[in-house]
Tab-separated table of C-alpha atoms in Angstrom:
chain	number	residue	atom	x	y	z
G	1	MET	CA	66.948	222.301	75.650
G	2	LYS	CA	63.332	221.697	74.659
G	3	LYS	CA	62.089	218.140	74.380
G	4	ARG	CA	61.367	216.964	70.851
G	5	ILE	CA	57.845	215.704	70.079
G	6	CYS	CA	56.757	214.002	66.863
G	7	ILE	CA	53.049	214.037	65.987
G	8	VAL	CA	52.094	211.507	63.318
G	9	GLY	CA	48.961	212.748	61.556
G	10	SER	CA	47.452	216.120	60.707
G	11	GLY	CA	43.784	215.733	61.611
G	12	ILE	CA	41.996	217.626	64.352
G	13	ALA	CA	43.916	215.918	67.192
G	14	GLY	CA	47.345	216.309	65.606
G	15	LEU	CA	46.822	219.920	64.570
G	16	GLN	CA	45.405	221.045	67.922
G	17	LEU	CA	48.278	219.325	69.712
G	18	ALA	CA	50.771	221.146	67.483
G	19	TYR	CA	49.202	224.477	68.404
G	20	ALA	CA	49.065	223.588	72.100
G	21	LEU	CA	52.649	222.309	72.366
G	22	LYS	CA	54.652	224.506	69.990
G	23	GLU	CA	55.751	227.062	72.628
G	24	ASP	CA	57.021	224.499	75.157
G	25	PHE	CA	58.501	221.858	72.878
G	26	GLU	CA	60.164	221.373	69.524
G	27	VAL	CA	57.253	219.985	67.509
G	28	THR	CA	57.388	218.058	64.241
G	29	VAL	CA	54.279	216.876	62.393
G	30	ILE	CA	54.612	213.960	59.993
G	31	HIS	CA	51.893	213.573	57.386
G	32	HIS	CA	51.638	211.918	53.992
G	33	ARG	CA	49.722	214.547	51.989
G	34	SER	CA	50.652	218.123	51.196
G	35	PRO	CA	48.199	220.953	51.983
G	36	ASP	CA	47.447	221.277	48.264
G	37	GLU	CA	46.694	217.560	47.995
G	38	ILE	CA	44.343	217.774	50.965
G	39	ARG	CA	42.617	220.882	49.637
G	40	ASP	CA	42.119	219.335	46.197
G	41	GLY	CA	41.328	215.859	47.505
G	42	ARG	CA	38.236	213.971	48.595
G	43	ILE	CA	36.223	214.960	51.655
G	44	MET	CA	37.299	213.038	54.750
G	45	SER	CA	34.070	212.924	56.773
G	46	THR	CA	31.938	215.521	58.562
G	47	GLN	CA	32.739	217.651	61.582
G	48	VAL	CA	30.677	219.876	63.823
G	49	HIS	CA	32.674	222.123	66.143
G	50	PHE	CA	30.455	222.638	69.176
G	51	GLY	CA	31.012	225.354	71.791
G	52	SER	CA	33.636	223.562	73.898
G	53	THR	CA	35.750	222.737	70.846
G	54	ARG	CA	35.491	226.297	69.564
G	55	ALA	CA	36.653	227.513	72.996
G	56	ARG	CA	39.721	225.266	72.785
G	57	GLU	CA	40.473	226.502	69.281
G	58	LYS	CA	40.304	230.049	70.623
G	59	ARG	CA	42.558	229.130	73.563
G	60	TYR	CA	45.242	227.897	71.168
G	61	GLN	CA	44.726	230.727	68.661
G	62	MET	CA	43.857	228.367	65.840
G	63	PRO	CA	42.595	229.900	62.565
G	64	LYS	CA	39.079	231.247	62.826
G	65	ALA	CA	36.720	229.906	60.182
G	66	LYS	CA	35.044	232.564	58.061
G	67	VAL	CA	31.447	231.599	58.791
G	68	GLU	CA	28.690	234.202	58.537
G	69	ASN	CA	25.883	232.171	60.091
G	70	LEU	CA	26.616	229.866	63.019
G	71	LEU	CA	24.570	226.807	63.957
G	72	GLU	CA	22.127	227.650	66.725
G	73	SER	CA	19.926	224.591	67.054
G	74	ILE	CA	19.295	220.853	66.775
G	75	HIS	CA	16.143	219.767	64.886
G	76	ILE	CA	14.777	216.355	65.928
G	77	THR	CA	12.599	214.221	63.621
G	78	ILE	CA	11.477	210.637	64.276
G	79	GLY	CA	10.208	208.845	61.179
G	80	THR	CA	8.488	211.592	59.217
G	81	LYS	CA	7.281	213.503	62.303
G	82	LYS	CA	9.154	216.676	63.212
G	83	LEU	CA	9.198	216.765	67.006
G	84	PHE	CA	10.956	219.940	68.053
G	85	VAL	CA	13.863	222.332	67.685
G	86	GLY	CA	16.234	222.506	70.646
G	87	MET	CA	18.473	225.555	71.002
G	88	LEU	CA	22.190	225.275	71.701
G	89	LYS	CA	23.641	227.254	74.604
G	90	GLU	CA	26.644	228.178	72.460
G	91	PRO	CA	26.688	228.337	68.650
G	92	ALA	CA	28.473	225.665	66.633
G	93	LEU	CA	29.892	225.510	63.122
G	94	SER	CA	30.846	222.998	60.472
G	95	VAL	CA	33.753	223.587	58.089
G	96	ASP	CA	35.019	221.392	55.263
G	97	GLN	CA	38.093	219.666	56.713
G	98	ARG	CA	39.924	220.127	53.423
G	99	LEU	CA	39.751	223.877	53.991
G	100	TYR	CA	40.271	223.959	57.750
G	101	TYR	CA	43.163	221.501	57.914
G	102	THR	CA	45.157	223.210	55.170
G	103	ASP	CA	44.649	226.624	56.774
G	104	CYS	CA	45.960	225.206	60.072
G	105	MET	CA	48.937	223.479	58.440
G	106	ASN	CA	50.016	226.597	56.563
G	107	ASP	CA	49.600	228.733	59.698
G	108	LEU	CA	51.606	226.334	61.891
G	109	GLU	CA	54.420	226.173	59.373
G	110	LYS	CA	54.660	229.966	59.429
G	111	GLN	CA	54.988	229.750	63.223
G	112	GLY	CA	57.947	227.402	63.044
G	113	VAL	CA	56.342	223.971	63.380
G	114	ALA	CA	58.177	221.510	61.134
G	115	PHE	CA	56.125	219.417	58.704
G	116	HIS	CA	57.687	216.325	57.164
G	117	ARG	CA	55.816	214.686	54.327
G	118	LYS	CA	56.097	210.918	54.381
G	119	ARG	CA	53.964	207.884	55.125
G	120	VAL	CA	54.842	206.191	58.414
G	121	GLU	CA	54.514	202.416	58.402
G	122	LYS	CA	54.456	200.233	61.480
G	123	GLU	CA	57.840	198.767	60.627
G	124	ASN	CA	59.364	202.278	60.687
G	125	MET	CA	58.203	203.084	64.211
G	126	LYS	CA	61.351	201.888	66.006
G	127	THR	CA	63.546	204.237	63.995
G	128	LEU	CA	61.105	207.118	64.440
G	129	ILE	CA	60.843	206.620	68.200
G	130	GLU	CA	64.616	206.743	68.566
G	131	GLN	CA	64.715	210.213	66.962
G	132	TYR	CA	62.319	211.945	69.374
G	133	ASP	CA	61.629	212.230	73.080
G	134	LEU	CA	58.001	211.336	72.400
G	135	VAL	CA	55.927	210.114	69.450
G	136	ILE	CA	52.151	210.730	69.466
G	137	ASP	CA	49.987	208.614	67.152
G	138	CYS	CA	47.281	210.848	65.662
G	139	THR	CA	46.764	208.773	62.524
G	140	GLY	CA	42.981	208.759	62.884
G	141	LYS	CA	40.749	206.059	61.459
G	142	SER	CA	43.661	204.535	59.536
G	143	GLY	CA	45.569	203.876	62.768
G	144	PRO	CA	46.830	202.936	65.179
G	145	LEU	CA	50.472	202.377	64.309
G	146	LEU	CA	51.125	200.322	67.441
G	147	PRO	CA	49.068	197.781	69.436
G	148	PHE	CA	47.526	200.088	72.021
G	149	PRO	CA	45.636	197.794	74.430
G	150	LEU	CA	41.935	197.272	73.734
G	151	GLU	CA	39.399	198.519	76.291
G	152	LYS	CA	37.002	195.593	75.938
G	153	ASP	CA	34.175	197.040	78.035
G	154	LEU	CA	33.978	200.029	75.683
G	155	SER	CA	34.450	198.024	72.474
G	156	PRO	CA	31.468	195.642	72.216
G	157	PHE	CA	31.185	195.589	68.405
G	158	HIS	CA	33.070	193.372	65.972
G	159	LEU	CA	31.486	194.748	62.798
G	160	PRO	CA	30.267	198.218	61.761
G	161	GLU	CA	26.857	199.132	63.171
G	162	ARG	CA	26.291	201.695	60.395
G	163	LYS	CA	27.407	202.412	56.852
G	164	CYS	CA	28.253	206.087	56.493
G	165	ILE	CA	27.334	207.908	53.281
G	166	VAL	CA	28.285	211.591	53.035
G	167	GLY	CA	27.742	214.239	50.378
G	168	TYR	CA	28.299	218.016	50.370
G	169	PHE	CA	25.446	219.539	48.346
G	170	THR	CA	24.240	222.837	46.971
G	171	GLY	CA	20.584	223.503	46.192
G	172	ILE	CA	18.989	222.771	49.599
G	173	LYS	CA	17.181	225.530	51.464
G	174	PRO	CA	18.477	225.519	55.075
G	175	ASN	CA	16.260	224.776	58.055
G	176	GLN	CA	15.424	227.690	60.340
G	177	PRO	CA	16.640	228.404	62.923
G	178	LEU	CA	19.922	227.313	61.355
G	179	GLY	CA	21.163	224.080	62.858
G	180	VAL	CA	21.778	220.364	62.552
G	181	ASN	CA	18.746	218.337	61.473
G	182	VAL	CA	18.703	214.878	63.103
G	183	ASN	CA	16.308	212.454	61.368
G	184	VAL	CA	15.894	209.041	63.004
G	185	LEU	CA	14.275	206.291	60.948
G	186	PRO	CA	13.753	203.463	63.473
G	187	GLY	CA	15.276	200.173	62.363
G	188	GLN	CA	16.759	201.714	59.209
G	189	GLY	CA	19.253	204.370	60.238
G	190	GLU	CA	19.582	208.137	60.386
G	191	MET	CA	20.000	211.200	58.199
G	192	PHE	CA	21.938	214.212	59.483
G	193	GLU	CA	21.555	217.493	57.622
G	194	ILE	CA	24.401	219.886	58.479
G	195	PRO	CA	24.855	223.411	57.105
G	196	ALA	CA	28.570	223.860	56.432
G	197	VAL	CA	31.155	226.078	54.777
G	198	THR	CA	33.532	224.989	52.019
G	199	GLU	CA	35.992	226.768	49.775
G	200	GLN	CA	33.137	227.047	47.258
G	201	GLY	CA	30.859	228.678	49.831
G	202	PRO	CA	27.898	227.456	51.911
G	203	VAL	CA	26.711	223.864	51.405
G	204	THR	CA	24.425	221.364	53.072
G	205	ILE	CA	25.983	218.102	54.203
G	206	LEU	CA	23.674	215.111	53.871
G	207	PHE	CA	25.069	212.364	56.067
G	208	VAL	CA	23.293	208.997	56.005
G	209	THR	CA	24.108	206.423	58.682
G	210	ALA	CA	22.493	203.287	57.305
G	211	VAL	CA	21.879	200.032	59.154
G	212	PRO	CA	23.642	197.476	56.931
G	213	ASP	CA	21.376	195.716	54.417
G	214	LYS	CA	18.321	197.794	55.348
G	215	GLN	CA	16.392	200.313	53.247
G	216	LEU	CA	18.901	203.172	53.497
G	217	ASP	CA	21.801	200.926	52.493
G	218	VAL	CA	21.392	201.613	48.767
G	219	PHE	CA	24.710	203.191	47.783
G	220	LYS	CA	26.706	199.983	47.313
G	221	GLY	CA	29.120	200.195	44.412
G	222	ILE	CA	28.274	203.813	43.509
G	223	THR	CA	31.452	205.686	42.555
G	224	ASP	CA	30.017	208.161	40.040
G	225	GLU	CA	29.098	211.610	41.376
G	226	GLN	CA	25.931	211.887	39.263
G	227	LEU	CA	24.651	208.468	40.324
G	228	PHE	CA	25.458	209.326	43.947
G	229	THR	CA	23.495	212.578	43.666
G	230	GLU	CA	20.503	210.843	42.087
G	231	GLN	CA	20.453	208.143	44.756
G	232	MET	CA	20.610	210.760	47.510
G	233	LYS	CA	17.659	212.563	45.969
G	234	VAL	CA	15.703	209.299	45.803
G	235	ILE	CA	16.158	208.470	49.481
G	236	THR	CA	15.245	212.003	50.578
G	237	GLN	CA	12.064	211.708	48.514
G	238	ASN	CA	11.230	208.262	49.903
G	239	PHE	CA	12.250	208.665	53.546
G	240	PHE	CA	13.002	212.302	54.429
G	241	PRO	CA	10.277	214.436	52.820
G	242	ASP	CA	11.104	217.554	54.845
G	243	ILE	CA	14.555	217.662	53.228
G	244	TYR	CA	13.241	216.708	49.805
G	245	ASN	CA	10.697	219.548	49.870
G	246	ARG	CA	13.540	222.038	50.382
G	247	ILE	CA	15.590	220.770	47.420
G	248	ASN	CA	15.814	222.942	44.314
G	249	GLU	CA	16.137	220.229	41.679
G	250	GLU	CA	17.852	222.525	39.171
G	251	GLN	CA	20.541	223.494	41.672
G	252	PHE	CA	20.869	220.221	43.621
G	253	ALA	CA	24.402	218.938	43.040
G	254	LEU	CA	27.607	218.027	44.828
G	255	CYS	CA	29.728	221.128	45.448
G	256	ASP	CA	32.660	219.448	43.652
G	257	ASN	CA	33.402	216.058	42.136
G	258	LYS	CA	35.210	214.829	45.271
G	259	ALA	CA	32.563	215.967	47.747
G	260	PHE	CA	31.157	212.516	48.493
G	261	LEU	CA	32.323	209.550	50.505
G	262	GLN	CA	31.280	206.124	51.707
G	263	MET	CA	32.820	204.294	54.651
G	264	ALA	CA	32.058	201.871	57.446
G	265	ILE	CA	33.960	201.720	60.719
G	266	THR	CA	33.946	199.352	63.640
G	267	PRO	CA	34.049	201.428	66.844
G	268	VAL	CA	36.954	200.580	69.132
G	269	ILE	CA	38.441	202.219	72.215
G	270	ARG	CA	42.055	201.631	73.226
G	271	ARG	CA	44.152	202.625	76.209
G	272	PRO	CA	46.070	205.584	74.788
G	273	TYR	CA	49.596	204.693	75.837
G	274	VAL	CA	52.017	201.867	75.262
G	275	THR	CA	55.702	201.175	75.869
G	276	TYR	CA	57.552	200.265	72.680
G	277	HIS	CA	61.277	199.465	72.706
G	278	ASP	CA	61.459	200.893	76.237
G	279	LYS	CA	59.951	204.261	75.255
G	280	LEU	CA	56.509	205.720	75.871
G	281	VAL	CA	54.263	206.211	72.832
G	282	LEU	CA	50.919	207.984	73.170
G	283	GLY	CA	47.780	207.981	71.043
G	284	CYS	CA	45.210	210.728	70.599
G	285	GLY	CA	42.019	211.122	68.579
G	286	ASP	CA	40.449	208.442	66.397
G	287	SER	CA	43.601	206.299	66.381
G	288	VAL	CA	42.736	205.210	69.935
G	289	PHE	CA	39.244	206.645	70.620
G	290	LEU	CA	37.213	205.604	67.565
G	291	ASN	CA	33.467	205.997	67.989
G	292	ASP	CA	30.612	205.439	65.567
G	293	PRO	CA	29.879	208.775	63.811
G	294	ILE	CA	26.174	208.587	64.767
G	295	SER	CA	26.578	210.981	67.726
G	296	GLY	CA	28.753	213.487	65.854
G	297	GLN	CA	31.437	213.481	68.551
G	298	GLY	CA	34.592	212.661	66.590
G	299	CYS	CA	35.840	216.239	66.405
G	300	ASN	CA	34.812	217.155	69.932
G	301	LEU	CA	36.278	214.055	71.577
G	302	SER	CA	39.559	214.432	69.684
G	303	SER	CA	39.755	218.105	70.663
G	304	TYR	CA	39.019	217.379	74.328
G	305	CYS	CA	41.619	214.608	74.542
G	306	ALA	CA	44.221	216.725	72.731
G	307	GLU	CA	43.756	219.470	75.317
G	308	GLN	CA	44.071	217.008	78.212
G	309	LEU	CA	47.195	215.475	76.675
G	310	ALA	CA	48.791	218.869	76.035
G	311	ASP	CA	48.099	220.008	79.605
G	312	THR	CA	49.593	216.766	80.938
G	313	LEU	CA	52.776	217.077	78.863
G	314	ILE	CA	53.292	220.719	79.797
G	315	GLU	CA	52.681	220.006	83.485
G	316	PHE	CA	55.288	217.239	83.469
G	317	LYS	CA	57.647	218.615	80.823
G	318	HIS	CA	60.649	218.404	83.174
G	319	SER	CA	59.791	214.892	84.404
G	320	THR	CA	60.661	211.509	82.967
G	321	TRP	CA	58.146	210.485	80.323
G	322	ASP	CA	57.248	206.889	81.075
G	323	SER	CA	54.130	204.755	81.555
G	324	GLN	CA	53.188	206.804	84.644
G	325	LEU	CA	52.743	209.837	82.387
G	326	GLY	CA	50.620	207.728	80.038
G	327	GLU	CA	48.474	206.638	82.966
G	328	ARG	CA	48.017	210.264	84.086
G	329	TYR	CA	46.837	211.194	80.598
G	330	TRP	CA	44.439	208.235	80.466
G	331	ASN	CA	43.059	209.071	83.915
G	332	ARG	CA	42.354	212.639	82.774
G	333	THR	CA	40.436	211.510	79.692
G	334	LYS	CA	38.881	208.202	80.733
G	335	THR	CA	35.623	209.500	82.203
G	336	PHE	CA	34.751	211.649	79.203
G	337	VAL	CA	35.788	208.932	76.731
G	338	LYS	CA	33.535	206.490	78.596
G	339	GLN	CA	30.588	208.901	78.595
G	340	VAL	CA	30.880	209.645	74.877
G	341	THR	CA	31.392	206.008	73.941
G	342	GLU	CA	28.582	204.516	76.011
G	343	TRP	CA	26.128	207.147	74.762
G	344	THR	CA	27.249	206.709	71.156
G	345	ASN	CA	26.984	202.924	71.351
G	346	ALA	CA	23.485	203.277	72.827
G	347	MET	CA	22.484	205.521	69.923
G	348	THR	CA	23.222	202.700	67.462
G	349	GLN	CA	20.604	200.522	69.200
G	350	PRO	CA	16.817	200.982	69.615
G	351	LEU	CA	16.270	203.998	71.859
G	352	PRO	CA	15.410	203.177	75.497
G	353	GLU	CA	11.778	203.677	76.422
G	354	HIS	CA	12.519	206.521	78.842
G	355	ILE	CA	14.448	208.370	76.106
G	356	VAL	CA	11.562	207.999	73.667
G	357	GLN	CA	9.292	209.401	76.382
G	358	MET	CA	11.690	212.314	76.923
G	359	LEU	CA	11.663	213.108	73.199
G	360	MET	CA	7.867	213.101	73.203
G	361	GLU	CA	7.839	215.465	76.188
G	362	GLY	CA	10.204	217.755	74.309
G	363	VAL	CA	7.410	218.498	71.845
G	364	GLN	CA	5.605	220.501	74.545
G	365	ASN	CA	8.503	221.465	76.792
G	366	GLN	CA	11.199	223.758	75.373
G	367	GLU	CA	13.487	223.180	78.349
G	368	ILE	CA	13.555	219.444	77.561
G	369	ALA	CA	14.036	220.186	73.854
G	370	ASP	CA	17.015	222.405	74.657
G	371	GLY	CA	18.383	219.678	76.918
G	372	VAL	CA	18.281	217.170	74.057
G	373	ALA	CA	20.127	219.658	71.845
G	374	GLY	CA	22.680	219.876	74.632
G	375	TRP	CA	23.441	216.156	74.287
G	376	PHE	CA	25.463	216.880	71.162
G	377	ALA	CA	27.312	219.860	72.630
G	378	ASP	CA	28.005	218.204	76.003
G	379	PRO	CA	27.667	214.418	75.757
G	380	SER	CA	28.069	214.022	79.516
G	381	THR	CA	24.466	215.262	79.777
G	382	ALA	CA	23.378	212.652	77.225
G	383	HIS	CA	25.125	209.949	79.232
G	384	GLN	CA	23.348	211.107	82.376
G	385	ASP	CA	19.947	211.079	80.649
G	386	PHE	CA	20.502	207.686	79.017
G	387	PHE	CA	22.058	205.856	81.964
G	388	GLN	CA	21.704	207.694	85.274
G	389	THR	CA	17.972	208.119	84.716
G	390	THR	CA	17.703	204.393	84.077
G	391	LYS	CA	19.477	203.604	87.356
G	392	SER	CA	17.368	206.040	89.361
G	393	ASN	CA	14.165	204.541	87.951
G	394	SER	CA	15.180	200.944	88.612
């Protein structure tokens, strides 16, 4: 008899786990919104699927996004000075989560994965745990459902370092070569320009990460789509002229009336396993590994950890599932979680002098420029450049 696994949450971690585990286990996904409600609802954030994540999606035969033009590059701008364009080794893509998640949910249901629609509260966890051999908390930013232990060394912040303002827009001419445009405004925050695909067609995501109470933090209290659009146009004109010069004012608009979002998160990393009422409970994705969005690694970290967790469960599917299994899973993910988190946390602070020097060298050296682009596709290289270089120079 197959072991029964309950996944709470239907974001990138929960959905990839369902695909990865469905042949070896009896999988149930619990979520509180129907596919139609997700598809017709508000955007949830932004996601860029870099090469490694796309390879995992291919491994698990997840739905392939219908994207004509993939992202090939990372454009780097400091202040108003465009430095360089670094090329990615493998193309990336960005898809509206409302579209991608519902496609995955409908596909999984056709393949026999059970979906139960209900909201799980912390006080219901004991009953839920008794019904399954294992419960995995994939509740994302709204989680966790249980007190997974805090990793203090990786969780230095007590308040959000950035306010995140996101809009999906039409009417912006894409950068060439097509890619993510990273604009750093020292002391104020960042603007990420991301070509993406939605149900309505191609859009440009404008994603502002504003230092609280500084010049980019000007969206407080805005809930109207027209006011949001006007304010976004104002800050591009004032701070990001390259983007503003590519805006067609007659066509510049949100792609739908729910295509904007504001949020602020406090990054926190937790040990992804806990024993609750004598049974192992695991966590995966943002519920336990919540990083600041500034490095764009939410999707990729969740995907990586979901793969490591799935491989661990399949390897030990005939063993007793206790804290030793949780420790194996944590040991398999810990190094990468640490690399992503330390790099991401460093990105929220003034850039180290040697990194500024590297960016300046990238203007004349395409190999360095491509290496910087590689930070976002493989954050272990960013961690090496930020920290190992510092140690070797000290």
